[in-house]
Tab-separated table of C-alpha atoms in Angstrom:
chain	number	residue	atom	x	y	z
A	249	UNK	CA	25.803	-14.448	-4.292
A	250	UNK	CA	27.241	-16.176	-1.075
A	251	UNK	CA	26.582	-13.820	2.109
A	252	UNK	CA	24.607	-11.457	0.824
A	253	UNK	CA	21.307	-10.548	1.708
A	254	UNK	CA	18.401	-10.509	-0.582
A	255	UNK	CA	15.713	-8.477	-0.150
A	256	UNK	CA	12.298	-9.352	-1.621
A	257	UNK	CA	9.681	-7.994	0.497
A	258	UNK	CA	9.592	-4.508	-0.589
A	259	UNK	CA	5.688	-4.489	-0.111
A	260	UNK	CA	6.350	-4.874	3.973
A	261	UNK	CA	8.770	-2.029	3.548
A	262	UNK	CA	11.722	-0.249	1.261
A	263	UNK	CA	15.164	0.706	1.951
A	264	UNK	CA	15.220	4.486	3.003
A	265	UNK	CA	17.037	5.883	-0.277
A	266	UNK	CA	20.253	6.920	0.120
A	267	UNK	CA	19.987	10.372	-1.343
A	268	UNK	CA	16.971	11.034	1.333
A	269	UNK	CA	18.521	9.780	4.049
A	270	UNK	CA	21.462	12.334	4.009
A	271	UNK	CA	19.372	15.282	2.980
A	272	UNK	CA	16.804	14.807	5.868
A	273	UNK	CA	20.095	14.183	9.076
A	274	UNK	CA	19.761	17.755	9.342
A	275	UNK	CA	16.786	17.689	10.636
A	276	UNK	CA	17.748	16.358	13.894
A	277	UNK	CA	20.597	18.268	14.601
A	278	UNK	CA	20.944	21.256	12.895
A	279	UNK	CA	17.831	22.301	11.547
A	280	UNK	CA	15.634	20.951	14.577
A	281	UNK	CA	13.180	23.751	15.550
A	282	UNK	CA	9.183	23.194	16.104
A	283	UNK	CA	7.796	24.190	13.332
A	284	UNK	CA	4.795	25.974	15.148
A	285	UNK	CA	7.370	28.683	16.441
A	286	UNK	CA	7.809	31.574	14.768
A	287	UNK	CA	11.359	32.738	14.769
A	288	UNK	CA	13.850	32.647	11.801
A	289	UNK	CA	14.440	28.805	12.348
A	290	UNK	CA	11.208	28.140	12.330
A	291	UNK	CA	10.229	29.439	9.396
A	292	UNK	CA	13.139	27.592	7.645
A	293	UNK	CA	11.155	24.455	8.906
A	294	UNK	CA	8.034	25.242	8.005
A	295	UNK	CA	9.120	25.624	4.583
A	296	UNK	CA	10.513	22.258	4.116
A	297	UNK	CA	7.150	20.887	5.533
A	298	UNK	CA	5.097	23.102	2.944
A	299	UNK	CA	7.629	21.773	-0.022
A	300	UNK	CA	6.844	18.184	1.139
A	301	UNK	CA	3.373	18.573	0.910
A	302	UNK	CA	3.844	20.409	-2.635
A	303	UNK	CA	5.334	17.476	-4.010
A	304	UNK	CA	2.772	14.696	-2.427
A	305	UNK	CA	-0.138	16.739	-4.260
A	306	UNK	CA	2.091	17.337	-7.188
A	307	UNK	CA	2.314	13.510	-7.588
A	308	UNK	CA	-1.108	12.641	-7.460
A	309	UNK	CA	-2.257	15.898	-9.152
A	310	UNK	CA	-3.759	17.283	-5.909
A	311	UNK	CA	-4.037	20.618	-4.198
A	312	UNK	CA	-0.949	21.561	-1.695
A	313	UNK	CA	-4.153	21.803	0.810
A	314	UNK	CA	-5.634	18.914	0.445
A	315	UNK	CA	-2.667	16.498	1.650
A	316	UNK	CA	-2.895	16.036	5.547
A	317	UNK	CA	0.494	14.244	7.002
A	318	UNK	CA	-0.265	11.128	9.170
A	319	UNK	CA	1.952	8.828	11.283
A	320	UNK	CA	1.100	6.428	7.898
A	321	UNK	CA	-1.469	4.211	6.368
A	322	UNK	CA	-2.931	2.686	9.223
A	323	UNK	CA	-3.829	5.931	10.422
A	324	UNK	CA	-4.576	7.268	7.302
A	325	UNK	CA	-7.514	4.489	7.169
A	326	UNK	CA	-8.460	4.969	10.495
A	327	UNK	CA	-9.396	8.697	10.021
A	328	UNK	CA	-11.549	8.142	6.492
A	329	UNK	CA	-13.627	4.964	8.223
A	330	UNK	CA	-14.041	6.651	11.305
A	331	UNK	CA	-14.586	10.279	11.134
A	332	UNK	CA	-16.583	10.715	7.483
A	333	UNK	CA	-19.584	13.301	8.317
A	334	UNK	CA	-22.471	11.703	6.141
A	335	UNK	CA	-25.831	12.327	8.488
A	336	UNK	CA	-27.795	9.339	9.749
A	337	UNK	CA	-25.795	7.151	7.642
A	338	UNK	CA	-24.995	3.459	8.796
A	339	UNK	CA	-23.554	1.420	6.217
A	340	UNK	CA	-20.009	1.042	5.087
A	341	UNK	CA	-18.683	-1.067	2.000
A	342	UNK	CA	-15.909	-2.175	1.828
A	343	UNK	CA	-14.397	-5.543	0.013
A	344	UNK	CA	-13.253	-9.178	1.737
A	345	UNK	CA	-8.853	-8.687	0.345
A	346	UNK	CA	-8.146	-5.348	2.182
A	347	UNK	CA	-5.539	-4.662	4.233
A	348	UNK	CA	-5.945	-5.215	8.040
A	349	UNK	CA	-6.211	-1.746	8.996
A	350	UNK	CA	-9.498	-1.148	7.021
A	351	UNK	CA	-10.859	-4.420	7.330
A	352	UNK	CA	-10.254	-4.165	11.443
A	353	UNK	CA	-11.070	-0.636	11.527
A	354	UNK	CA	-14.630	-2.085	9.990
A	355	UNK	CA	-15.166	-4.617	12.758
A	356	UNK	CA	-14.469	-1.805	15.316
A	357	UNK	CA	-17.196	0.284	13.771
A	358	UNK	CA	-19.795	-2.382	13.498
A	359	UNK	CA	-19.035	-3.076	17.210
A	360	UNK	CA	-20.418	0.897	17.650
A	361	UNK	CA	-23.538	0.391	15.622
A	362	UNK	CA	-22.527	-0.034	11.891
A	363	UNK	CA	-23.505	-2.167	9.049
A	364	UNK	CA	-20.675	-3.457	7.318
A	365	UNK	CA	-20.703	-5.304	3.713
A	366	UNK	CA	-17.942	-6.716	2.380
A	367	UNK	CA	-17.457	-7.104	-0.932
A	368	UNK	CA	-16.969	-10.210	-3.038
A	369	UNK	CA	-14.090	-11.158	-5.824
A	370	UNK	CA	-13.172	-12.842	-8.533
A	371	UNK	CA	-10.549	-15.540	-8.675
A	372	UNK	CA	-7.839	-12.941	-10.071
A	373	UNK	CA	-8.876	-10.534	-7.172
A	374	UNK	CA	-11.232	-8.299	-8.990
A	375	UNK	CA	-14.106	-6.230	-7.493
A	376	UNK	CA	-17.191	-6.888	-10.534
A	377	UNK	CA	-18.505	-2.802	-10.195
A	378	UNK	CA	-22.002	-4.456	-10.582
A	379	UNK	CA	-21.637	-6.363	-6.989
A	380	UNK	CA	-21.174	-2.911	-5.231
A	381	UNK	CA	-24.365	-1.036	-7.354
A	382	UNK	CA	-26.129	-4.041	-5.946
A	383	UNK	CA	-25.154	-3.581	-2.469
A	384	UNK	CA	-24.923	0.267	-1.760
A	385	UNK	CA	-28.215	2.033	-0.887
A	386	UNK	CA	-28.824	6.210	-1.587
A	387	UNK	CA	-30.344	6.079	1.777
A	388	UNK	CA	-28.189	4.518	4.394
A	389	UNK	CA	-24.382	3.799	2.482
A	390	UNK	CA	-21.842	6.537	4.102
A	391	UNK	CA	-18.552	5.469	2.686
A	392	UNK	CA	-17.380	2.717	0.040
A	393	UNK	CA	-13.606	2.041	0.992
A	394	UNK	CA	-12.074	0.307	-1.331
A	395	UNK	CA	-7.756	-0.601	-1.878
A	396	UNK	CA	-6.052	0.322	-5.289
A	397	UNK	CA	-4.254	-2.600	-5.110
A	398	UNK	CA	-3.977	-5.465	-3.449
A	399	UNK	CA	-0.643	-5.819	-0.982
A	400	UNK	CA	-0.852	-9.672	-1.252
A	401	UNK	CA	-1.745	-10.321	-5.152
A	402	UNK	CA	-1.019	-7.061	-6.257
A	403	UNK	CA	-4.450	-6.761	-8.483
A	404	UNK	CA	-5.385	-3.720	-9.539
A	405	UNK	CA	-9.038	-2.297	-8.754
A	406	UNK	CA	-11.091	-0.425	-11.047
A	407	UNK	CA	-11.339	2.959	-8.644
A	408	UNK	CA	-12.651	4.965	-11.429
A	409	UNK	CA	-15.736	3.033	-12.027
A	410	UNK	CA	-16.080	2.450	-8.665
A	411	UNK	CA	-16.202	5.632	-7.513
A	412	UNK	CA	-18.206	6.781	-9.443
A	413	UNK	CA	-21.441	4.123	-8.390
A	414	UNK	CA	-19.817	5.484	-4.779
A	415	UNK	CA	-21.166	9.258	-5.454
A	416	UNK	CA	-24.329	8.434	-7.945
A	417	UNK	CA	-25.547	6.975	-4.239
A	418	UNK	CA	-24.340	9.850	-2.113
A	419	UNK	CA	-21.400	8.078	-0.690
A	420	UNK	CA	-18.205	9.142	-0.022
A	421	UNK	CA	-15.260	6.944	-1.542
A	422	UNK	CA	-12.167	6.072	0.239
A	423	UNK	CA	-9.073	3.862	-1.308
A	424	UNK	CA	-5.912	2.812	0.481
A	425	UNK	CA	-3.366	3.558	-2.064
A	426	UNK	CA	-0.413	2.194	0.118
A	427	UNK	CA	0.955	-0.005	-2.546
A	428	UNK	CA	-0.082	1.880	-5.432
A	429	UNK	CA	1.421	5.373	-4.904
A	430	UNK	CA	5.090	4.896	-7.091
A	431	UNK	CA	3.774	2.300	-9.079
A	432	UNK	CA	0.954	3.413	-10.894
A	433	UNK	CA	0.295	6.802	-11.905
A	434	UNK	CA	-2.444	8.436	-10.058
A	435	UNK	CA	-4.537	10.900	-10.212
A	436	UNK	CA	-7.424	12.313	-7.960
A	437	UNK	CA	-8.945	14.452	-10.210
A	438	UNK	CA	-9.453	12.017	-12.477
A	439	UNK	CA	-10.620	9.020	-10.398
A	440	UNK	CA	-12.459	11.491	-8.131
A	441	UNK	CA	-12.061	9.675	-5.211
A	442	UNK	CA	-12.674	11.885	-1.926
A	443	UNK	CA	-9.803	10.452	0.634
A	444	UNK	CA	-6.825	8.465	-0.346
A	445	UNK	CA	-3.915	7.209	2.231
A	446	UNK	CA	-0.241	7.488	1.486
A	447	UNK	CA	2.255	5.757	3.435
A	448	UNK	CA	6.358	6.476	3.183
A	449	UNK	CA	7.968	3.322	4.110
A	450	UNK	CA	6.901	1.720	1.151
A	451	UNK	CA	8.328	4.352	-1.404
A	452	UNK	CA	12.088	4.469	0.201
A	453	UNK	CA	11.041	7.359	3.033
A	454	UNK	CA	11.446	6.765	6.251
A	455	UNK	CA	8.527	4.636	8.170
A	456	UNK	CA	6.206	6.101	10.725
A	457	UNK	CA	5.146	9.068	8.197
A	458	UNK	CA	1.891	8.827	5.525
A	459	UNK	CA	-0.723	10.616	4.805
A	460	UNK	CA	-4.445	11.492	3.895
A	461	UNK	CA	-5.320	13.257	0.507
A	462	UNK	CA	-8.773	15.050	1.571
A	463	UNK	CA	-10.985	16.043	-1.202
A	464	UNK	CA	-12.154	19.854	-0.342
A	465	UNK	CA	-15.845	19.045	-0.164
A	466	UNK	CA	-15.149	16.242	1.958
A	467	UNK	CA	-16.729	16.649	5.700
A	468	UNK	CA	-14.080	14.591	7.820
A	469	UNK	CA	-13.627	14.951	11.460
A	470	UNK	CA	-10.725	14.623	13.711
A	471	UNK	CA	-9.197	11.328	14.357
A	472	UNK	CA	-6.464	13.672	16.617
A	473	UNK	CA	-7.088	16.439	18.762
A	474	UNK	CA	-5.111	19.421	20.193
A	475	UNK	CA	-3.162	22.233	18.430
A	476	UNK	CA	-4.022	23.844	15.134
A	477	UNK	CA	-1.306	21.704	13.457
A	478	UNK	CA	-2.457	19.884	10.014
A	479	UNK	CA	-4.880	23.035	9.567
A	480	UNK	CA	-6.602	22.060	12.682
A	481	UNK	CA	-7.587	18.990	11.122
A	482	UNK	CA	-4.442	16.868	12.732
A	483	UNK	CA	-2.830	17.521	16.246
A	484	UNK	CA	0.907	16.753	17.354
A	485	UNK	CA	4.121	18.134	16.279
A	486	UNK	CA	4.670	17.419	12.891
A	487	UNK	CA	7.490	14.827	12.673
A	488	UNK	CA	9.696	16.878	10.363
A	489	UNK	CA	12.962	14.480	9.053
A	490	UNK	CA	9.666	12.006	8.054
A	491	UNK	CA	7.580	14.570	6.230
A	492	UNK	CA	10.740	15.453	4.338
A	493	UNK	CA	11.476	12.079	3.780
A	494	UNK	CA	8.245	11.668	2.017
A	495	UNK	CA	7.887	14.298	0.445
A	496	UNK	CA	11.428	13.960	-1.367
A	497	UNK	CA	10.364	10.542	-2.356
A	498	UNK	CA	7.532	11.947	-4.343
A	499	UNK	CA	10.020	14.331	-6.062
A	500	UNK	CA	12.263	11.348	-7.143
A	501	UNK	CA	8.890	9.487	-8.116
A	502	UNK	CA	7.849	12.423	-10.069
A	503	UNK	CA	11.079	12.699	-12.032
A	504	UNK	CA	12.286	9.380	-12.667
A	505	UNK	CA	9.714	6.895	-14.522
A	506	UNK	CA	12.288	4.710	-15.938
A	507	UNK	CA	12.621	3.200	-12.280
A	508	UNK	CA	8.555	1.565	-13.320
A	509	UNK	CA	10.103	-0.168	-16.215
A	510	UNK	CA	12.915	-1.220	-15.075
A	511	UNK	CA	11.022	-2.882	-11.876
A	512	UNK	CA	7.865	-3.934	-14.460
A	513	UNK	CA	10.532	-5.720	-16.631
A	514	UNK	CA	12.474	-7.180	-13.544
A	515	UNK	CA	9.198	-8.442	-12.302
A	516	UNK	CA	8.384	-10.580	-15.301
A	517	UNK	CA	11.352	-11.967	-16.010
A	518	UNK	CA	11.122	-13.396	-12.345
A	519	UNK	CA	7.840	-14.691	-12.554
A	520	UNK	CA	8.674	-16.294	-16.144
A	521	UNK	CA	11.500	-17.765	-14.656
A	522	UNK	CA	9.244	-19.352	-11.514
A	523	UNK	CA	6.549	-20.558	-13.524
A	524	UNK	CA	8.888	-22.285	-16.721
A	525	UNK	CA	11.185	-23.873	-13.772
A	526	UNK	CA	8.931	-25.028	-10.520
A	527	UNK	CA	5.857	-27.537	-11.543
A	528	UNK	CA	2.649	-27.712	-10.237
A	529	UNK	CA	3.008	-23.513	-9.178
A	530	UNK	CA	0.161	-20.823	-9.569
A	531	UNK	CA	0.952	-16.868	-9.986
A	532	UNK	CA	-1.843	-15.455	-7.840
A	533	UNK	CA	-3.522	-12.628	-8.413
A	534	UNK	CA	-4.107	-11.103	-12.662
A	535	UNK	CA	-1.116	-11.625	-14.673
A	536	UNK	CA	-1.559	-8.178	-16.554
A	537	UNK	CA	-3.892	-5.637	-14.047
A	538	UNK	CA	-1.099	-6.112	-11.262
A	539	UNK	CA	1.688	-3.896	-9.280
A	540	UNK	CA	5.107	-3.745	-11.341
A	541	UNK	CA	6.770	-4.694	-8.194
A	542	UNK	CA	4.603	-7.983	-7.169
A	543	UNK	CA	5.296	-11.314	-7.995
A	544	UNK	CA	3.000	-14.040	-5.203
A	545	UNK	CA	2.674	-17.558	-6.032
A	546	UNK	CA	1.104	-20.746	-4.818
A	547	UNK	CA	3.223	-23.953	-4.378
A	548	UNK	CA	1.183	-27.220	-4.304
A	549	UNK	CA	2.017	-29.488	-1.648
A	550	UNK	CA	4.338	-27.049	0.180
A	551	UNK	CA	3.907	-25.327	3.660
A	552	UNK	CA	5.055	-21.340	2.832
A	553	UNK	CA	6.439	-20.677	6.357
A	554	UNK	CA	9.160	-23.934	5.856
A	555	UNK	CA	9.429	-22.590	2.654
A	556	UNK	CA	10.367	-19.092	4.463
A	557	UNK	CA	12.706	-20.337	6.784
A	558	UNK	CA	14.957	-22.281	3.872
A	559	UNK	CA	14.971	-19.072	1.538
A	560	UNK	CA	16.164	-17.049	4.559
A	561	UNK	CA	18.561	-19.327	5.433
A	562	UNK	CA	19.432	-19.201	1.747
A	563	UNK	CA	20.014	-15.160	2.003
A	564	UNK	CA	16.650	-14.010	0.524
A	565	UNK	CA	14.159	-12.203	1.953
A	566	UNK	CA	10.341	-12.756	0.715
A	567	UNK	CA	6.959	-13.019	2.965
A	568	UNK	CA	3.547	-15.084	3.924
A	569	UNK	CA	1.527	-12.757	2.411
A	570	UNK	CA	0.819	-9.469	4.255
A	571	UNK	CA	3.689	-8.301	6.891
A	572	UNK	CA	1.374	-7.357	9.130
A	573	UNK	CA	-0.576	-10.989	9.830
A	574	UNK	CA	2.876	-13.398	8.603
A	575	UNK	CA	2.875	-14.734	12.513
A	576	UNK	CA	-0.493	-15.396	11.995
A	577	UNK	CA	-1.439	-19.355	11.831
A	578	UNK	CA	-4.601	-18.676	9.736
A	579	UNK	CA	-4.451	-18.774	5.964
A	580	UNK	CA	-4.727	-15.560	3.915
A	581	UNK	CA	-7.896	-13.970	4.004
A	582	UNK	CA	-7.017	-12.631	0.478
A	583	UNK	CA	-6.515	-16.330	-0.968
A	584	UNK	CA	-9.271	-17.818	1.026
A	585	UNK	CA	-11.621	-14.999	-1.110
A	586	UNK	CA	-9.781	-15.188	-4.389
A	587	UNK	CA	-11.028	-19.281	-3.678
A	588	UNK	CA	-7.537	-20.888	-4.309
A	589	UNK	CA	-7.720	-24.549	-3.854
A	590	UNK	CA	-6.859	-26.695	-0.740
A	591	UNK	CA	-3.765	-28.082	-2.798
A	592	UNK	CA	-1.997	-24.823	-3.253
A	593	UNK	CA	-3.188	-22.265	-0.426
A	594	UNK	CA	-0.766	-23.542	2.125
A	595	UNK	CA	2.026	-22.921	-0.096
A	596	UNK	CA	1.639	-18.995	-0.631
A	597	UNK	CA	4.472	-16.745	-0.983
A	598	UNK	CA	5.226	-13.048	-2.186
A	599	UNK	CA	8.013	-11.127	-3.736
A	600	UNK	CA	7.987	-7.598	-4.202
A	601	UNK	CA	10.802	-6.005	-5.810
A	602	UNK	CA	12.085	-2.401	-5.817
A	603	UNK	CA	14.923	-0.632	-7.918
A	604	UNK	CA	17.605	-1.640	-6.111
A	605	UNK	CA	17.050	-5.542	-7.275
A	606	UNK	CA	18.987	-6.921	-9.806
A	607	UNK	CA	18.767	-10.026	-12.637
A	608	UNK	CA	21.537	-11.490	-10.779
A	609	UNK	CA	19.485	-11.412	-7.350
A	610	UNK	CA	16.618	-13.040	-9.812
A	611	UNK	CA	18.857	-15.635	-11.242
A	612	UNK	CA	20.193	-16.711	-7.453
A	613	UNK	CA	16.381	-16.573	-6.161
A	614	UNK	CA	14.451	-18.990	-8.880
A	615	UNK	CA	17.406	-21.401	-8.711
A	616	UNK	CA	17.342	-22.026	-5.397
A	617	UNK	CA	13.548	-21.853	-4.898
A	618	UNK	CA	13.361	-24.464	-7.699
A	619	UNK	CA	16.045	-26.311	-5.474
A	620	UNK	CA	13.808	-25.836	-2.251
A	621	UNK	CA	10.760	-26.361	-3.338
A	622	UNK	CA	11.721	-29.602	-4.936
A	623	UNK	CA	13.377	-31.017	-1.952
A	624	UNK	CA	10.330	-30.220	0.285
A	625	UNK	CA	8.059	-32.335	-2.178
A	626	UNK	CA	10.411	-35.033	-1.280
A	627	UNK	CA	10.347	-35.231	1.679
């Protein structure tokens, strides 16, 4: 395995497929006209925008008009915190392991007059469906957002059940199905949710392209305004070589689920491997509710971001958590809830595969973490 790279941190972001990427280079060069035109070329462009958005809803048994394209999840979030109409309503729910972009879009909302509440979990990440009946109210509760699935444990909420206490109180319900989308099967009908964010970059599309699945008797404003792109609802010229990007990685998710089970399988074998060969180590997170790609551990006595630096060195490619807060100096807000003890929280670190992993990367990655991790206990 000498000189080549690694790459374990799929739930930062994927590989653009290779299939995608030379089906959407037309886009800038040949095919490049603004959509809102409406000459022959056009046309042509508008209809690989309205296929996209055919195979987003077709994935997570939507309506073609229900899927709104964003610039990704972040945004995505953004729009169902800030903009849900629910009259004279104060109160958001939301839980303590979300990502970053709901939890700060929260903070930024109770800074303009909200009442946040932030839901407790178990050790294995879970949300108990009787701690949010206990803390939504008929009267003032606007919107309970909480994630599918955790980008740092990879646990596994029960949206179902919780939507449903969501709309018994006359709230709206929100999840951030970032991770999720490609490795579980979902579907809104059946979960009911209201609004649900996408994002590409983590299913092999391009990054800076997601978007918002918006239930039809959902009131939402405008995060965006200007043209009448998005049905009004979203302004800007639609970035076209990124909506096809996504939406042609919902076609191959669609039509291919042996890629699950070959990640699923992939995925246990690694953390079998970890936990047999490294003492004193911790899988975080629930061993059987989790993402097929996720694999996040706890090392006692181990700092994670030495621990980084040696597996990089090393070729391989894994993360501190969440992407989005790994220069961050704090421990994980998602262990700190979960209540991990002092011995192992400062020795967290994730892998998240994707199909393009093999047993051979595996075999190469628990040797020489075992290797690592023993010659960092010591020292």
């Amino acid at each position: 395995m000498s000189n080549k790279r690694i790459y374990l941190d799929n739930a930062a972001t994927t590989r653009v497929d290779d299939d995608i990427l030379n089906e959407i280079t037309k886009y800038f060069n040949v095919e490049y006209a603004n959509p809102s035109s409406i000459y022959k070329e056009s046309r042509t462009i508008q209809n690989a925008i309205y296929k996209a958005r055919s195979s987003i809803a077709k994935l997570i048994n939507a309506s073609d008009d229900e899927i709104y394209f964003t610039s990704g999840g972040t945004e995505s979030d953004n729009w169902a915190i800030q903009c849900v109409q629910n009259e004279n309503k104060k109160h958001i729910i939301t839980s303590k392991i979300e990502h970053h972009a709901i939890l700060n879009t929260c903070k930024y909302m109770k800074e303009s007059g909200l009442n946040i509440t932030y839901l407790d979990v178990d050790k294995s990440g879970f949300i108990n469906p009787q701690t949010l009946e206990e803390n939504i109210t008929k009267d003032n509760t606007s919107i309970v957002s909480i994630m599918t699935a955790n980008n740092e444990i990879g646990t596994i909420q029960p949206i179902k059940q919780l939507c449903k206490i969501a709309h018994q109180n006359g709230a709206y319900f929100h999840t951030d199905a970032v991770q999720a989308v490609g490795k579980l099967n979902i579907d809104v009908k059946d979960t009911n949710v209201d609004m649900m964010s996408i994002s590409g970059h983590k299913i092999h599309a391009l990054k800076g392209i997601g978007a918002l699945y918006i239930k039809k008797s959902t009131h939402l404003k405008n995060l965006i305004y200007g043209g009448s792109q998005e049905n009004y609802k979203r302004a800007g010229t639609e970035n076209v070589p990124a909506i096809v990007s996504l939406g042609l990685a919902c076609e191959k998710l669609i039509s291919n689920n042996k890629e699950q089970n070959y990640i699923r399988n992939l995925r246990d074998y690694f953390i079998y491997e970890v936990l047999f060969k490294i003492d004193d180590c911790i899988l975080t997170g629930n061993s059987d509710s989790r993402l097929i790609n996720n694999a996040s551990f706890c090392f006692a006595d181990i700092d994670s971001k030495i621990l980084i630096i040696l597996l990089d060195k090393a070729g391989i490619c894994a993360s501190v958590g969440s992407a989005c807060t790994s220069g961050s100096v704090e421990n994980s807000h998602v262990l700190q809830a979960i209540g991990v003890d002092d011995k192992y929280i400062n020795g967290n670190i994730r892998f998240t595969l994707s199909k393009y992993n093999t047993k051979e990367e595996i075999d190469y990655v628990v040797s020489n973490l075992a290797e690592t991790v023993k010659k960092l206990r010591n020292n």
